[in-house]
Short mmCIF file of C-alpha atoms in Angstrom, two decimals:
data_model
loop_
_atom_site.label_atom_id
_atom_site.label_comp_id
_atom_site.label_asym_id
_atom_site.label_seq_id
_atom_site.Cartn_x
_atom_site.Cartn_y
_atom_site.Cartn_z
CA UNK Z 139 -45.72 -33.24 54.74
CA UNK Z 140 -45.01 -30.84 51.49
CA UNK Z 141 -46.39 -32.79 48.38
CA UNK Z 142 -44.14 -31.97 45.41
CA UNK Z 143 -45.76 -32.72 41.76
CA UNK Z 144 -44.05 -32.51 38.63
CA UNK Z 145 -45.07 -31.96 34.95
CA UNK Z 146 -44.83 -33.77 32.51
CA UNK Z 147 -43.35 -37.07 33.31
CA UNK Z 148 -41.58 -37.74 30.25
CA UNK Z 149 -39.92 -34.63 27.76
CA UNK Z 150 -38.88 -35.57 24.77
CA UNK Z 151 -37.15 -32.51 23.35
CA UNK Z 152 -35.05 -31.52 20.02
CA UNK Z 153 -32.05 -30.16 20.23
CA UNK Z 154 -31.86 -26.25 20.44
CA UNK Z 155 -35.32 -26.17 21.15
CA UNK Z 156 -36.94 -24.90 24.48
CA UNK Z 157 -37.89 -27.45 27.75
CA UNK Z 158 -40.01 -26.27 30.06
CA UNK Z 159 -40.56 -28.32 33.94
CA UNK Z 160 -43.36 -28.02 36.04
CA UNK Z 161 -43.54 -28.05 40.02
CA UNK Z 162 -46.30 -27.72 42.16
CA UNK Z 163 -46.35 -27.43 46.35
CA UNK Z 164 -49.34 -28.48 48.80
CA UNK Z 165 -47.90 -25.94 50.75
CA UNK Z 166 -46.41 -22.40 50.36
CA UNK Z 167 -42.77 -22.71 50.06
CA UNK Z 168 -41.99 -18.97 51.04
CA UNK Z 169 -40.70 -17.99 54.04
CA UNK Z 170 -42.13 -14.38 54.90
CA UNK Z 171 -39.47 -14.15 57.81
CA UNK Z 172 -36.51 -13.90 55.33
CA UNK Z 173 -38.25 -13.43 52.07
CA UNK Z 174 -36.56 -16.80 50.42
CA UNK Z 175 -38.65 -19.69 49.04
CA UNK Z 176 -37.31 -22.76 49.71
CA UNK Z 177 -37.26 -24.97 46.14
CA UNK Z 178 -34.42 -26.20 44.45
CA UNK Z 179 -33.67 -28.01 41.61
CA UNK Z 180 -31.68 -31.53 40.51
CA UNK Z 181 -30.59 -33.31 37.88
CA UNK Z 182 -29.69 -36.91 37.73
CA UNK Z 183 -28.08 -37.73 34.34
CA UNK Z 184 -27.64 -41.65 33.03
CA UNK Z 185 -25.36 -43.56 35.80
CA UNK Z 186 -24.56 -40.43 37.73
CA UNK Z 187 -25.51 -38.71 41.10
CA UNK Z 188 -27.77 -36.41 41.86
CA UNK Z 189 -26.76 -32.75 40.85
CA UNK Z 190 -27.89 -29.53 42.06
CA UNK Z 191 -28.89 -27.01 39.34
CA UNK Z 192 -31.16 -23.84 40.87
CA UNK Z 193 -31.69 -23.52 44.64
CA UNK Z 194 -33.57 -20.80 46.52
CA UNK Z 195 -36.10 -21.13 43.60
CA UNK Z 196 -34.09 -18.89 41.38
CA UNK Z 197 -30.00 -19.38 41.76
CA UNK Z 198 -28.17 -20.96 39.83
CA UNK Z 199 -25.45 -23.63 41.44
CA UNK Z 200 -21.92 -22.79 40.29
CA UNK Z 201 -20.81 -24.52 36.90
CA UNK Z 202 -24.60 -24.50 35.88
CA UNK Z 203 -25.11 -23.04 31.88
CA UNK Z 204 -26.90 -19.82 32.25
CA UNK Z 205 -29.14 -21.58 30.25
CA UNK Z 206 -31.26 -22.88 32.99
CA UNK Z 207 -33.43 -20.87 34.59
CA UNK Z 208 -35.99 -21.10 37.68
CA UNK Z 209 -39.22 -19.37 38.90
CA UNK Z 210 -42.38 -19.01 40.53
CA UNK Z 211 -43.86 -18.14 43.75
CA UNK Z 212 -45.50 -19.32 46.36
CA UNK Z 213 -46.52 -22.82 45.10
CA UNK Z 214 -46.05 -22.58 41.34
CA UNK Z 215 -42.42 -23.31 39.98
CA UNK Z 216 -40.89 -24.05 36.85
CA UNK Z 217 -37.15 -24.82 35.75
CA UNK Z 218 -36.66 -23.67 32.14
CA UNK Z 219 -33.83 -24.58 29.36
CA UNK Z 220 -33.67 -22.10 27.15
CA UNK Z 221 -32.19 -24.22 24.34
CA UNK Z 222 -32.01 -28.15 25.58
CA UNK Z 223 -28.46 -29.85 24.51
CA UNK Z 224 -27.91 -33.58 24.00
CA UNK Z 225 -25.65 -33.56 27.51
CA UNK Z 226 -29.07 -32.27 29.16
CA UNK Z 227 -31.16 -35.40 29.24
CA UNK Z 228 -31.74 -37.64 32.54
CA UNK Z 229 -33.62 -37.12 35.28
CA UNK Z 230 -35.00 -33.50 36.66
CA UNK Z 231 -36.26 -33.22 40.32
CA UNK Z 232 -37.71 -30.14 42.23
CA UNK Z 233 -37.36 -30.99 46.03
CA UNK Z 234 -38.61 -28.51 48.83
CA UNK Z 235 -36.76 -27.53 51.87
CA UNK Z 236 -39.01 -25.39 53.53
CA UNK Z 237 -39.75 -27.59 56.48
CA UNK Z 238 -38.71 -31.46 57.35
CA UNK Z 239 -39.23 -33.94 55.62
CA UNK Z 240 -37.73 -32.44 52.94
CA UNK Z 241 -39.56 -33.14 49.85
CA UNK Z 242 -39.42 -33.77 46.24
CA UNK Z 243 -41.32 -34.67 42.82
CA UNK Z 244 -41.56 -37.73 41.22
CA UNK Z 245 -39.10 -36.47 38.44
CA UNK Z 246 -39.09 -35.44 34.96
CA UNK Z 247 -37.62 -37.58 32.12
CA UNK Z 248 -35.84 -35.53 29.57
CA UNK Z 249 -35.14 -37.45 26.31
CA UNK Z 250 -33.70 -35.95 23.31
CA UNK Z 251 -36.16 -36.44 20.50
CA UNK Q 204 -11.04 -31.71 45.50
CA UNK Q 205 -14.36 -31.34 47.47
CA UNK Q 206 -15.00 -35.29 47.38
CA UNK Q 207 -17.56 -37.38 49.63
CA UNK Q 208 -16.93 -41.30 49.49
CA UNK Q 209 -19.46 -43.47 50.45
CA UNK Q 210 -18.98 -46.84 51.16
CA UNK Q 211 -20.61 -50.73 53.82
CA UNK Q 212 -23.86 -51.50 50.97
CA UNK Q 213 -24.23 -54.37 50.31
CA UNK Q 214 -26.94 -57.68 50.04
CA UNK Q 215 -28.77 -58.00 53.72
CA UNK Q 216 -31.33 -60.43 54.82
CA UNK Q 217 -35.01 -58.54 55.57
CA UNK Q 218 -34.45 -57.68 59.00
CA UNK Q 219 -30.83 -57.37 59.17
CA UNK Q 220 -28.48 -54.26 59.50
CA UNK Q 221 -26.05 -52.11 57.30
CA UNK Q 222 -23.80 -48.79 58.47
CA UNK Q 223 -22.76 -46.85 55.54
CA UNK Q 224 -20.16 -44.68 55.76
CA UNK Q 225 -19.36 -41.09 53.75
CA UNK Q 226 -16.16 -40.06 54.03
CA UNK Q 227 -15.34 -36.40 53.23
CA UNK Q 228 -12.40 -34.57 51.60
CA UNK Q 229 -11.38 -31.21 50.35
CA UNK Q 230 -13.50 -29.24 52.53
CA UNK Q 231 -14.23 -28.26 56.22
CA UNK Q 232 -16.83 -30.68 56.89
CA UNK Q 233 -17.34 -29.81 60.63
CA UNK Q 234 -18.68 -26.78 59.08
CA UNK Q 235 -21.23 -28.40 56.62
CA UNK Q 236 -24.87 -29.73 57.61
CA UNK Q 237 -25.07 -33.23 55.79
CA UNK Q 238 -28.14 -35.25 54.30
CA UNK Q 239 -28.60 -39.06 53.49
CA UNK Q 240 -31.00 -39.68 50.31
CA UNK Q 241 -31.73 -42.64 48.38
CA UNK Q 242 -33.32 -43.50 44.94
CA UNK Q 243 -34.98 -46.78 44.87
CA UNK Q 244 -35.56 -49.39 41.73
CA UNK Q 245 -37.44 -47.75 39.36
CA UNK Q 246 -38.28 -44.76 41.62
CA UNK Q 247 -37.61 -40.92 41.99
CA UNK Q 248 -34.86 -39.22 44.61
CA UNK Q 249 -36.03 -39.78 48.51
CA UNK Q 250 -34.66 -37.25 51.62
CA UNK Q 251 -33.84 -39.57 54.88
CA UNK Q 252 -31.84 -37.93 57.01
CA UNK Q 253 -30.18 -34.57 58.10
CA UNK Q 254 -27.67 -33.65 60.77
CA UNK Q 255 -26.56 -30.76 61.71
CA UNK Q 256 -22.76 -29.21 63.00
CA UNK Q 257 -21.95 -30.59 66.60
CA UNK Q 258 -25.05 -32.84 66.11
CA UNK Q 259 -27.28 -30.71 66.87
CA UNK Q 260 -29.97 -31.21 65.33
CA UNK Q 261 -31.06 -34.54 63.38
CA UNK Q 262 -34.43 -35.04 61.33
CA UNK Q 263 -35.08 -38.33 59.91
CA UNK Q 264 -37.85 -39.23 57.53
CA UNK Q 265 -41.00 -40.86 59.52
CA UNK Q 266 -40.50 -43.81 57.60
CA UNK Q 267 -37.30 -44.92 58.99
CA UNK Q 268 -37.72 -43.54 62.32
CA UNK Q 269 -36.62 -45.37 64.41
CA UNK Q 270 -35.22 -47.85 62.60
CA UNK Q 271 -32.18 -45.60 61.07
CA UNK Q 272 -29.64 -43.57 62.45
CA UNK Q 273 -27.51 -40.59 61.04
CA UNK Q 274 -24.43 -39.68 63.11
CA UNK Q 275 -20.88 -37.90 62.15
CA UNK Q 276 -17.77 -37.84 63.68
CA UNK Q 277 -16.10 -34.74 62.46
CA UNK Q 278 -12.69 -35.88 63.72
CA UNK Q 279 -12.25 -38.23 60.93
CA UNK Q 280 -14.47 -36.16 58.50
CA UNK Q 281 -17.18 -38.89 58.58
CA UNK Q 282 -21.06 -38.91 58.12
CA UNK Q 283 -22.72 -42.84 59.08
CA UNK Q 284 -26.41 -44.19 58.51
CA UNK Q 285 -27.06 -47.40 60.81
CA UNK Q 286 -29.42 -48.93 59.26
CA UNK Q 287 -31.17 -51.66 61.40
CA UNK Q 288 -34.57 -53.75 60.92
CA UNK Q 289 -34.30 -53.50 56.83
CA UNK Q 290 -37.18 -54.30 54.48
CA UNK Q 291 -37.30 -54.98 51.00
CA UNK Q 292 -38.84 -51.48 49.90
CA UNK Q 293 -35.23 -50.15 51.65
CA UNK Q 294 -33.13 -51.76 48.66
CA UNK Q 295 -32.15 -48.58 46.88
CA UNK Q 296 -28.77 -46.06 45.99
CA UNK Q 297 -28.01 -44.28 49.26
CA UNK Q 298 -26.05 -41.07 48.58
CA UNK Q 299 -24.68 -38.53 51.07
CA UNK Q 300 -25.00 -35.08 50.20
CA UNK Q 301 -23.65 -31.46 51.85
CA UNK Q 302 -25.72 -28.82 52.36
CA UNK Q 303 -24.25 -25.79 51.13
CA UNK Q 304 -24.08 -22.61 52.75
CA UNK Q 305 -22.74 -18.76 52.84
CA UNK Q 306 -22.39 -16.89 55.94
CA UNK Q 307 -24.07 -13.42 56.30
CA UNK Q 308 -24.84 -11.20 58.89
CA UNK Q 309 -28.41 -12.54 59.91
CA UNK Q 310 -26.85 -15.80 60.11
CA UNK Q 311 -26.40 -18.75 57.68
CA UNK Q 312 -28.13 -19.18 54.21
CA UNK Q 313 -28.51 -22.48 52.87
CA UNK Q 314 -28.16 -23.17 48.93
CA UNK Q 315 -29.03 -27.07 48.29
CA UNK Q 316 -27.70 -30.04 48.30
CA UNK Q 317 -24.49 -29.44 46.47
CA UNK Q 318 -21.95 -32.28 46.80
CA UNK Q 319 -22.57 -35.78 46.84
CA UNK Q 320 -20.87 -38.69 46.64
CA UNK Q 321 -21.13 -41.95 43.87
CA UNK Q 322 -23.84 -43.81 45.90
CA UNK Q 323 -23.57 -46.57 47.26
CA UNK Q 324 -26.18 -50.07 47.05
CA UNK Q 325 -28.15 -51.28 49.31
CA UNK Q 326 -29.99 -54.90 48.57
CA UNK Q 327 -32.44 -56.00 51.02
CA UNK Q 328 -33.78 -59.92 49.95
CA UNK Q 329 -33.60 -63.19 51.12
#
């Protein structure tokens, strides 16, 4: 199975300032055969489900502030908030979906210092 | 409004069974591939279960292999889990989630996880 870590664990972060998330594969999560890489990010704020924030390492899910960003390659990723708002705390996942069992890390805690 | 509903948690005895339902709503779910995850107590987002249009194709995670059960029944625009032979470290928030996609000429292309529904509890304890 894909092992998904995330750094840090906890983020505590002031308002208007940068965040900056972590992921790491055990296993390459591009697919040469269509030139996608399979790693998407969640967020799960305070008493709310899961939502989905960048898929396909890099796109953003519709409704999603353009301040959220993703990257990498191959099995280096990292979600980025450009400036971090109060509504932006909870919980942030990367999950891979390259092969089955899909995959994620243990989650990020943002906190708003 | 693209909705899913889920619904049957509940307290269970170790070794009992649940079936939780997601209902679906605003969209053409015969269409969609669908996922079960769960967050435990204290612990991060877990992936159980996929199934595909027509029923395809089903993956479940090793861990509940054999011992859960996704299924759909598109004429009533419903996803189930049966859950059967439950342990304590199965007490979580299941959620059902759609797997979003585009068409294109080389086929589908998938884009997350990008409905899901309220959750719903399952307690596992004597």
């Amino acid at each position: 199975d894909f092992v998904m870590t995330q750094t840090p664990v906890s983020l505590p972060v002031t308002p208007g300032e940068p965040a900056s998330i972590s992921c790491r594969s055990s296993q390459s999560l591009f697919d040469s055969g269509d030139g996608n890489t399979y790693l998407d990010w969640y967020l799960q704020k305070p008493g709310q489900s899961p939502q989905l924030l960048i898929h396909t390492l890099s796109y953003r899910a519709s409704g999603v502030p353009d301040r959220f960003s993703g990257s990498g390659s191959g099995t280096d990723f990292t979600l980025k908030i450009s400036r971090v708002e109060a509504e932006d705390v909870g919980l942030y996942y990367c999950m891979q979906r390259m092969e089955f069992p899909w995959t994620f890390g243990q989650g990020t805690k943002l906190e708003i210092k | 409004e693209v909705q899913l509903v889920e619904s049957g948690g509940g307290l269970v005895q170790p070794g009992g069974s649940l079936r939780l339902s997601c209902v679906a709503s605003g969209f053409t779910f015969n269409t969609y591939e669908m996922n079960w995850v769960r967050r435990a107590p204290g612990k991060g987002l877990e992936w159980l279960s996929y199934i595909s249009g027509r029923s395809n194709t089903i993956h479940h995670l090793d861990s509940v292999k054999g011992r859960f059960t996704i299924s759909r029944d598109d004429a009533n625009n419903s996803l189930y889990l049966q859950m059967n032979s439950l342990r304590a470290e199965d007490t979580a928030v299941y959620y059902c989630a759609r797997l979003a996609y585009t068409n294109s000429a080389g086929g589908p292309r998938y884009h997350g996880m990008d409905v899901w529904g309220q959750g719903t509890t399952v307690t596992v304890s004597s």
